[in-house]
Coordinates of C-alpha atoms in Angstrom, one line a residue:
M676 CA 28.4 17.0 -47.3
A677 CA 29.9 14.2 -46.1
E678 CA 33.3 14.0 -47.8
T679 CA 34.9 10.7 -48.9
G680 CA 36.9 8.7 -46.3
N681 CA 37.1 11.4 -43.8
A682 CA 34.8 9.4 -41.5
P683 CA 32.9 5.7 -41.4
A684 CA 29.2 5.9 -42.6
P685 CA 26.9 3.7 -42.2
A686 CA 27.2 -0.1 -43.0
P687 CA 25.2 -0.6 -46.1
S688 CA 22.4 -3.2 -46.2
S689 CA 22.5 -6.8 -48.4
T690 CA 20.7 -6.0 -51.6
P691 CA 18.2 -8.6 -52.9
A692 CA 19.1 -10.5 -55.8
A693 CA 17.3 -11.5 -59.1
G694 CA 16.0 -15.1 -57.5
G695 CA 14.9 -13.0 -54.4
D696 CA 18.1 -13.9 -51.9
S697 CA 20.5 -11.4 -50.4
T698 CA 24.0 -11.2 -51.7
Q699 CA 26.8 -9.6 -50.0
P700 CA 28.7 -7.2 -51.6
P701 CA 32.2 -8.9 -52.9
P702 CA 35.5 -7.6 -51.6
D703 CA 37.7 -4.8 -53.8
S704 CA 40.2 -6.6 -56.3
A705 CA 43.5 -7.2 -54.7
S706 CA 44.6 -6.6 -57.9
P707 CA 47.1 -2.8 -58.4
P708 CA 44.9 -0.8 -60.5
D709 CA 45.4 -1.2 -64.6
T710 CA 44.1 0.8 -67.7
G711 CA 41.4 -1.4 -68.3
D712 CA 37.9 -0.8 -69.6
V713 CA 34.6 -1.1 -67.5
E714 CA 33.6 -5.0 -68.5
K715 CA 29.4 -5.0 -69.7
R716 CA 28.1 -8.5 -69.0
P717 CA 25.0 -9.8 -70.1
P718 CA 22.3 -11.1 -67.9
E719 CA 22.6 -14.7 -66.9
D720 CA 18.6 -15.5 -67.7
S721 CA 18.7 -13.9 -71.5
S722 CA 15.3 -14.9 -71.3
Q723 CA 14.1 -12.5 -68.4
P724 CA 13.3 -8.4 -70.0
S725 CA 15.3 -6.0 -69.0
S726 CA 15.0 -3.8 -66.4
G727 CA 14.5 -0.2 -66.7
E728 CA 15.3 0.2 -63.2
S729 CA 18.9 1.5 -62.2
Q730 CA 21.7 -0.7 -60.7
A731 CA 23.8 -0.6 -57.6
I732 CA 27.7 -0.1 -58.2
I733 CA 30.3 -1.3 -55.8
L734 CA 33.2 0.9 -56.2
R735 CA 35.7 0.0 -53.4
Q736 CA 35.9 -2.5 -50.5
P737 CA 38.0 -1.3 -47.2
D738 CA 41.1 -2.6 -47.2
G739 CA 42.2 -5.4 -44.9
D740 CA 38.9 -6.9 -44.5
D741 CA 38.8 -10.5 -44.3
S742 CA 35.3 -11.1 -43.4
A743 CA 34.0 -14.4 -44.7
E744 CA 31.2 -12.7 -45.4
N745 CA 33.3 -10.4 -48.2
A746 CA 35.4 -13.1 -49.2
P747 CA 35.4 -13.5 -53.1
D748 CA 34.2 -16.2 -55.6
E749 CA 36.8 -18.0 -56.6
S750 CA 34.4 -20.1 -58.5
K751 CA 34.2 -17.1 -61.1
D752 CA 36.0 -16.1 -64.2
T753 CA 36.3 -11.8 -63.3
G754 CA 37.7 -10.8 -66.4
G755 CA 41.1 -10.0 -65.3
G756 CA 40.6 -10.1 -61.9
G757 CA 37.5 -7.6 -61.5
V758 CA 34.4 -7.5 -59.2
S759 CA 31.8 -10.1 -60.2
P760 CA 28.5 -8.9 -61.4
I761 CA 25.4 -9.6 -59.1
P762 CA 22.5 -9.7 -60.3
M763 CA 19.7 -7.0 -59.1
G764 CA 16.6 -8.0 -60.3
E765 CA 14.6 -8.9 -63.0
G766 CA 17.6 -9.4 -66.3
V767 CA 19.4 -7.0 -64.2
V768 CA 23.0 -7.2 -63.6
L769 CA 25.7 -5.0 -62.1
P770 CA 29.0 -4.8 -65.0
S771 CA 32.2 -6.1 -64.0
F772 CA 35.2 -3.9 -63.0
S773 CA 39.1 -4.9 -63.8
R774 CA 40.0 -2.2 -62.3
P775 CA 37.3 -1.1 -59.2
R776 CA 38.6 2.9 -59.2
Y777 CA 36.4 2.9 -62.2
V778 CA 32.9 2.9 -62.3
R779 CA 30.4 2.5 -65.1
M780 CA 27.5 4.8 -63.9
E781 CA 24.1 5.2 -64.9
D782 CA 21.4 7.3 -63.2
V783 CA 23.9 9.4 -61.1
D784 CA 21.4 13.1 -62.5
A785 CA 20.0 13.5 -59.0
L786 CA 23.2 12.3 -57.2
F787 CA 25.9 14.2 -58.7
Y788 CA 26.4 17.8 -58.6
K789 CA 29.5 19.3 -60.6
G790 CA 32.0 16.6 -59.2
I791 CA 30.2 15.6 -55.7
L792 CA 27.6 13.9 -54.0
S793 CA 24.3 16.1 -54.2
Q794 CA 23.1 15.2 -50.8
Q795 CA 19.1 16.1 -51.3
T796 CA 15.7 14.4 -52.0
V797 CA 14.9 12.3 -55.3
R798 CA 12.3 11.8 -56.7
P799 CA 12.1 8.7 -58.9
E800 CA 9.2 9.6 -60.6
T801 CA 10.5 12.9 -62.3
F802 CA 14.1 11.6 -63.1
A803 CA 15.1 11.2 -66.7
P804 CA 18.4 9.3 -67.4
P805 CA 20.7 10.4 -69.6
D806 CA 21.1 8.5 -72.6
S807 CA 24.5 7.3 -72.3
S808 CA 26.7 6.2 -69.8
A809 CA 30.2 6.9 -68.8
C810 CA 33.4 6.2 -66.9
W811 CA 34.6 8.2 -63.8
T812 CA 37.9 7.9 -62.1
L813 CA 37.7 8.0 -58.6
P814 CA 40.5 9.3 -56.0
S815 CA 42.2 6.9 -53.5
L816 CA 40.5 6.5 -50.4
P817 CA 41.9 6.3 -47.4
D818 CA 41.6 2.9 -45.3
T819 CA 39.3 4.1 -42.9
G820 CA 36.9 0.7 -42.7
T821 CA 34.2 3.0 -45.2
K822 CA 33.1 0.5 -47.9
T823 CA 32.0 2.9 -51.0
Y824 CA 28.8 2.7 -53.1
L825 CA 26.6 4.2 -55.7
V826 CA 23.5 3.7 -55.8
G827 CA 21.3 5.0 -58.9
V828 CA 18.4 6.3 -58.3
P829 CA 17.4 5.6 -54.8
A830 CA 14.3 7.2 -53.2
T831 CA 14.7 9.7 -50.3
V832 CA 18.1 10.9 -48.3
D833 CA 17.6 9.3 -45.3
D834 CA 20.6 10.1 -42.7
T835 CA 23.7 12.0 -42.7
R836 CA 26.6 10.3 -40.0
G837 CA 30.1 10.5 -40.5
G838 CA 32.1 9.9 -44.3
G839 CA 28.9 9.3 -46.0
F840 CA 25.1 9.7 -45.9
T841 CA 22.4 6.8 -46.6
M842 CA 19.5 6.5 -48.9
N843 CA 16.6 4.3 -48.5
G844 CA 17.4 2.1 -51.8
Y845 CA 17.5 -1.6 -53.1
G846 CA 17.1 -3.5 -50.6
G847 CA 17.2 -1.1 -47.6
T848 CA 19.4 1.4 -46.6
T849 CA 22.9 1.1 -48.9
A850 CA 25.9 3.6 -47.9
L851 CA 26.9 6.6 -49.9
I852 CA 30.2 8.0 -50.1
G853 CA 30.7 11.1 -52.4
F854 CA 34.5 12.3 -53.9
E855 CA 35.9 15.9 -53.6
E856 CA 36.4 16.4 -57.4
M857 CA 36.6 14.6 -60.3
N858 CA 39.5 15.2 -62.7
A859 CA 39.5 17.3 -65.9
D860 CA 38.4 14.4 -68.5
D861 CA 35.8 13.0 -66.1
N862 CA 34.6 16.4 -65.2
S863 CA 34.3 17.4 -69.1
E864 CA 32.2 14.0 -70.0
F865 CA 30.0 14.5 -67.2
E866 CA 29.4 18.5 -68.1
R867 CA 28.6 16.5 -71.9
L868 CA 25.9 14.5 -70.3
F869 CA 24.2 16.2 -68.0
D870 CA 24.5 19.6 -70.1
M871 CA 25.8 21.4 -67.2
N872 CA 29.3 23.5 -66.5
A873 CA 30.8 23.5 -63.3
P874 CA 32.3 26.8 -62.6
V875 CA 29.4 28.6 -64.3
E876 CA 26.8 26.5 -61.7
L877 CA 29.6 27.2 -58.9
M878 CA 28.9 30.7 -59.6
T879 CA 25.6 30.9 -59.9
I880 CA 22.7 32.2 -57.7
E881 CA 19.1 30.9 -58.5
T882 CA 16.1 32.4 -58.0
P883 CA 13.7 29.8 -56.6
D884 CA 10.3 29.5 -58.0
D885 CA 7.0 29.5 -56.5
D886 CA 7.2 25.8 -55.8
E887 CA 10.4 25.3 -54.3
T888 CA 11.5 25.0 -51.4
S889 CA 15.1 24.4 -51.5
W890 CA 17.5 26.0 -54.2
R891 CA 21.4 26.2 -55.4
H892 CA 23.0 29.6 -54.0
L893 CA 26.9 29.6 -55.7
G894 CA 26.8 25.9 -55.4
I895 CA 25.4 25.2 -51.8
L896 CA 22.0 23.8 -51.2
V897 CA 19.9 26.6 -49.7
Q898 CA 16.1 26.0 -48.6
Y899 CA 13.4 28.3 -47.1
V900 CA 14.4 29.8 -43.0
S901 CA 13.3 27.2 -41.0
T902 CA 10.1 28.3 -38.4
S903 CA 10.2 27.1 -34.3
R904 CA 8.4 27.9 -31.4
N905 CA 9.0 31.3 -31.0
S906 CA 9.9 32.4 -35.2
S907 CA 7.3 32.1 -37.9
G908 CA 10.7 32.8 -40.3
Q909 CA 12.8 35.6 -41.2
D910 CA 11.5 39.0 -40.7
P911 CA 10.4 41.0 -43.9
G912 CA 13.1 42.4 -46.0
F913 CA 16.2 40.1 -44.9
P914 CA 17.5 37.4 -46.4
D915 CA 15.3 34.5 -45.8
Y916 CA 16.9 31.0 -47.0
E917 CA 19.8 28.9 -44.6
V918 CA 22.2 26.7 -45.7
H919 CA 20.3 22.8 -46.4
K920 CA 21.3 20.7 -43.5
Y921 CA 22.2 18.4 -46.2
A922 CA 25.3 20.9 -47.5
S923 CA 26.4 22.3 -44.1
D924 CA 29.7 20.3 -44.4
L925 CA 30.2 21.7 -48.5
A926 CA 30.0 25.3 -47.0
K927 CA 32.3 24.7 -43.8
K928 CA 34.8 23.4 -46.3
R929 CA 34.7 26.7 -48.3
W930 CA 35.8 28.6 -44.3
D931 CA 39.2 30.0 -44.5
S932 CA 39.8 31.8 -40.9
D933 CA 42.9 33.7 -42.0
A934 CA 40.6 35.3 -44.3
Y935 CA 37.9 36.4 -42.1
V936 CA 40.3 37.7 -39.4
E937 CA 41.9 39.8 -42.6
L938 CA 38.5 40.7 -43.1
E939 CA 37.6 42.1 -39.7
K940 CA 40.6 44.0 -39.4
S941 CA 38.9 46.8 -41.6
E942 CA 35.9 47.1 -39.2
P943 CA 33.4 46.6 -41.7
W944 CA 30.3 47.1 -38.5
T945 CA 31.8 50.6 -38.3
V946 CA 31.7 51.5 -41.7
M947 CA 28.4 50.2 -41.9
F948 CA 27.1 52.6 -38.3
E949 CA 29.0 55.3 -40.2
G950 CA 26.8 54.9 -43.4
R951 CA 23.8 54.2 -42.3
Y952 CA 20.7 56.7 -42.5
R953 CA 21.1 59.8 -40.1
V954 CA 17.5 61.3 -40.6
L955 CA 14.1 60.6 -39.8
F956 CA 12.0 59.8 -43.3
F957 CA 8.3 59.4 -41.8
H958 CA 8.2 61.7 -38.3
R959 CA 8.9 65.4 -38.1
R960 CA 11.5 65.8 -35.1
S961 CA 9.7 69.3 -34.3
T962 CA 6.9 66.8 -33.4
L963 CA 8.1 64.6 -31.0
S964 CA 8.5 64.8 -27.5
L965 CA 11.9 65.0 -25.6
D966 CA 11.5 61.5 -23.9
T967 CA 11.2 60.3 -27.5
L968 CA 13.9 62.1 -28.5
R969 CA 16.1 60.8 -25.7
M970 CA 15.1 57.4 -26.4
L971 CA 16.0 58.0 -30.1
G972 CA 19.5 59.2 -28.9
E973 CA 19.8 55.6 -26.9
I974 CA 18.6 53.9 -29.3
V975 CA 21.1 55.7 -31.9
K976 CA 24.1 54.9 -29.0
F977 CA 23.0 51.5 -28.8
M978 CA 23.3 50.9 -32.4
H979 CA 27.2 51.9 -32.2
T980 CA 27.8 49.8 -29.0
N981 CA 26.6 46.9 -30.5
A982 CA 27.4 47.3 -34.2
R983 CA 29.6 44.2 -34.4
A984 CA 27.2 41.9 -33.4
F985 CA 24.6 43.7 -35.5
W986 CA 27.0 43.4 -38.7
E987 CA 27.0 39.4 -37.5
C988 CA 23.6 38.6 -37.4
G989 CA 23.3 39.9 -41.0
H990 CA 26.9 37.8 -42.7
W991 CA 26.6 35.1 -40.7
V992 CA 29.4 32.4 -42.2
T993 CA 29.4 28.6 -41.7
I994 CA 32.5 28.4 -39.9
D995 CA 34.8 24.6 -39.5
Q996 CA 34.6 24.7 -36.2
E997 CA 37.0 22.0 -35.7
A998 CA 39.5 23.6 -38.9
D999 CA 41.6 25.1 -35.8
D1000 CA 41.4 26.7 -32.9
L1001 CA 40.9 30.3 -34.0
S1002 CA 37.7 29.2 -35.9
L1003 CA 36.1 27.8 -33.1
A1004 CA 37.5 31.6 -30.6
I1005 CA 35.7 33.6 -33.7
H1006 CA 32.2 31.3 -33.5
S1007 CA 32.0 31.3 -29.9
G1008 CA 32.8 35.1 -30.0
R1009 CA 30.3 36.0 -32.2
V1010 CA 27.3 33.0 -30.6
T1011 CA 28.1 35.0 -27.2
R1012 CA 27.8 39.0 -29.2
R1013 CA 25.0 37.4 -31.1
N1014 CA 22.5 36.1 -27.6
A1015 CA 23.5 39.4 -26.1
L1016 CA 22.4 41.3 -28.7
R1017 CA 19.0 40.0 -28.7
R1018 CA 18.5 40.0 -25.3
R1019 CA 19.3 44.3 -25.0
Y1020 CA 17.5 44.9 -28.3
Q1021 CA 14.2 43.2 -27.1
S1022 CA 14.8 45.4 -23.8
L1023 CA 15.7 48.3 -25.6
E1024 CA 12.6 47.9 -27.8
K1025 CA 10.2 47.1 -25.1
R1026 CA 11.6 50.1 -23.3
A1027 CA 11.4 52.7 -26.2
L1028 CA 7.3 51.4 -26.9
A1029 CA 6.4 52.0 -23.4
T1030 CA 8.2 55.7 -23.7
P1031 CA 5.3 58.3 -23.4
G1032 CA 5.0 60.0 -27.6
F1033 CA 6.8 57.3 -28.5
V1034 CA 4.3 55.7 -31.9
K1035 CA 5.7 52.3 -33.0
T1036 CA 5.7 53.6 -36.4
L1037 CA 9.0 55.0 -35.9
L1038 CA 10.7 51.7 -35.6
Y1039 CA 10.0 51.9 -39.6
E1040 CA 12.8 54.4 -39.8
P1041 CA 15.5 53.1 -41.8
G1042 CA 17.9 54.8 -39.6
L1043 CA 16.6 52.8 -37.0
W1044 CA 18.0 49.1 -37.4
K1045 CA 16.6 45.8 -37.3
L1046 CA 17.5 42.6 -35.5
P1047 CA 16.6 40.0 -37.9
D1048 CA 14.6 37.3 -36.7
R1049 CA 17.3 34.7 -38.4
C1050 CA 20.7 35.6 -38.8
C1051 CA 21.3 35.6 -42.3
A1052 CA 23.5 33.5 -43.9
W1053 CA 26.1 34.5 -46.1
I1054 CA 28.2 32.0 -48.7
W1055 CA 31.3 32.1 -50.1
Q1056 CA 32.3 31.6 -53.3
D1057 CA 33.7 27.7 -54.0
P1058 CA 37.6 28.4 -54.3
R1059 CA 37.7 25.1 -56.6
V1060 CA 35.7 27.1 -59.4
E1061 CA 39.6 27.8 -60.7
K1062 CA 40.7 24.3 -60.9
L1063 CA 37.7 23.6 -62.8
G1064 CA 38.4 26.2 -65.1
G1065 CA 36.9 28.9 -64.5
P1066 CA 37.7 32.5 -62.7
K1067 CA 39.4 33.0 -59.4
C1068 CA 37.4 33.2 -56.3
D1069 CA 37.2 37.1 -55.7
D1070 CA 38.8 38.6 -52.4
L1071 CA 36.5 38.3 -49.3
E1072 CA 35.8 41.8 -49.0
I1073 CA 35.0 42.3 -53.2
Q1074 CA 32.6 39.5 -52.1
L1075 CA 31.1 40.8 -48.8
A1076 CA 30.8 44.1 -51.4
E1077 CA 28.5 42.4 -54.0
T1078 CA 26.5 40.2 -51.6
D1079 CA 25.7 43.7 -49.7
L1080 CA 24.3 45.3 -53.1
R1081 CA 22.7 42.1 -53.6
E1082 CA 20.9 42.4 -50.3
P1083 CA 21.3 45.6 -48.5
A1084 CA 19.0 44.6 -45.6
R1085 CA 22.3 42.9 -44.3
T1086 CA 24.2 46.4 -44.3
Q1087 CA 20.2 48.1 -42.6
W1088 CA 19.5 49.2 -46.0
N1089 CA 22.4 51.7 -46.2
T1090 CA 23.8 49.5 -49.8
A1091 CA 21.0 49.8 -51.0
S1092 CA 20.6 51.4 -54.7
S1093 CA 17.6 53.3 -54.0
K1094 CA 15.0 53.8 -51.5
S1095 CA 12.3 51.7 -53.1
E1096 CA 14.5 48.6 -52.1
W1097 CA 13.6 49.6 -48.2
L1098 CA 10.5 51.4 -49.2
Q1099 CA 8.2 48.1 -50.4
Y1100 CA 8.6 46.8 -46.4
V1101 CA 6.4 50.1 -45.0
P1102 CA 3.4 50.1 -44.8
T1103 CA 1.2 52.0 -47.5
E1104 CA -0.3 54.7 -44.7
L1105 CA 3.3 55.2 -43.8
K1106 CA 5.0 55.8 -47.5
A1107 CA 2.3 58.3 -48.1
R1108 CA 3.9 60.5 -44.8
M1109 CA 6.9 60.7 -46.3
L1110 CA 8.7 63.7 -46.1
S1111 CA 10.3 65.8 -49.3
A1112 CA 13.9 65.9 -49.5
S1113 CA 14.5 69.6 -48.9
E1114 CA 12.1 68.6 -45.2
R1115 CA 14.3 65.5 -44.5
K1116 CA 17.3 67.3 -45.2
E1117 CA 17.5 68.7 -41.1
N1118 CA 15.1 66.0 -39.7
L1119 CA 17.6 64.5 -38.0
I1120 CA 17.3 61.5 -35.8
C1121 CA 20.2 62.7 -33.1
T1122 CA 22.3 65.5 -33.4
K1123 CA 25.5 64.3 -31.3

């Protein structure tokens, strides 16, 4: 997600007035913030019916903008130096603010998510606004030349650039800027209005319904893995979701290069290799050809040599490459290893299938590692949970262990709680041939 004030957002379009004219947004009040409340002003023409449409509300203008089109209207009394109301259609008038950093927000359920601007498709036809509105305190914004707006119930997410993203709203495209956090009082009011608990939501892993294409994973918006010319999706058994493009910036904010390097010191890929399945479940070693046995040994050697790349593909963290030189080096290194692994794996698989006596069903053996078609996204816990009144984030090693238990395909099934977790992806006719535990005991894949 785009952050407040990190970079300029697209310039907003003018908003249609009640009479059909376009009105440019007025500038930020020159007066310093005070403790005044939001002043609600009625429509100028009370004979017009009140509209149920939501309102676009100006939060802040860039400092130092002296252009004529943004000059304040001196002829109107704004009630304490605040922003004058702007008509927004039949009977709908913006409130006047004596404090530009305070704002009355209506219809924000589809836009806000646990104190941050939610970047996802908004469907107005299914949107239900809250029964009441509230007043949130926004943090000060750096002077980036970015105009900050909030638009209630716009249509669909249109673009993501710089410090904000745009949505098709009233009169065209309007720039929206999110803010990092709300204070404790604002967060409490937000949760009351929308029946939400931010710490709980940020620690929840949702299960999508059959008709859902996106959902939340530890507070990050995810979607099913995308398809391409060379791929129809994820391989069976592996996590089949990826970070939604509108949430990539949020995922990057959780990145910690030092914590990742510390985790790497424990070499989790070595642990994964040492804990691998070492026996054949569906094929008797005594019936396999010598060429096949040699190839099985070569495959195990390949797994050992490329264990780190296998592990990285199963634990693909969203890295903020711009955070520091170390982060860029980590990302570049893993991409190089992943690309090399893909080439070598495809070559090895072709040679294996061309080996005399090597049957394709051997590739279903859990002790022969599979390379997922798509790298498996690993989403870290949000470090803000503790600040929002929730528990402290687990250490990365604990998060890794929990992730591997929940999704054992990441470790090539050696963290599976039972064989049934991977057997469901084995063809029925092959499962019927599974050897007994006593038969498997000496039925080693490789004797070295």
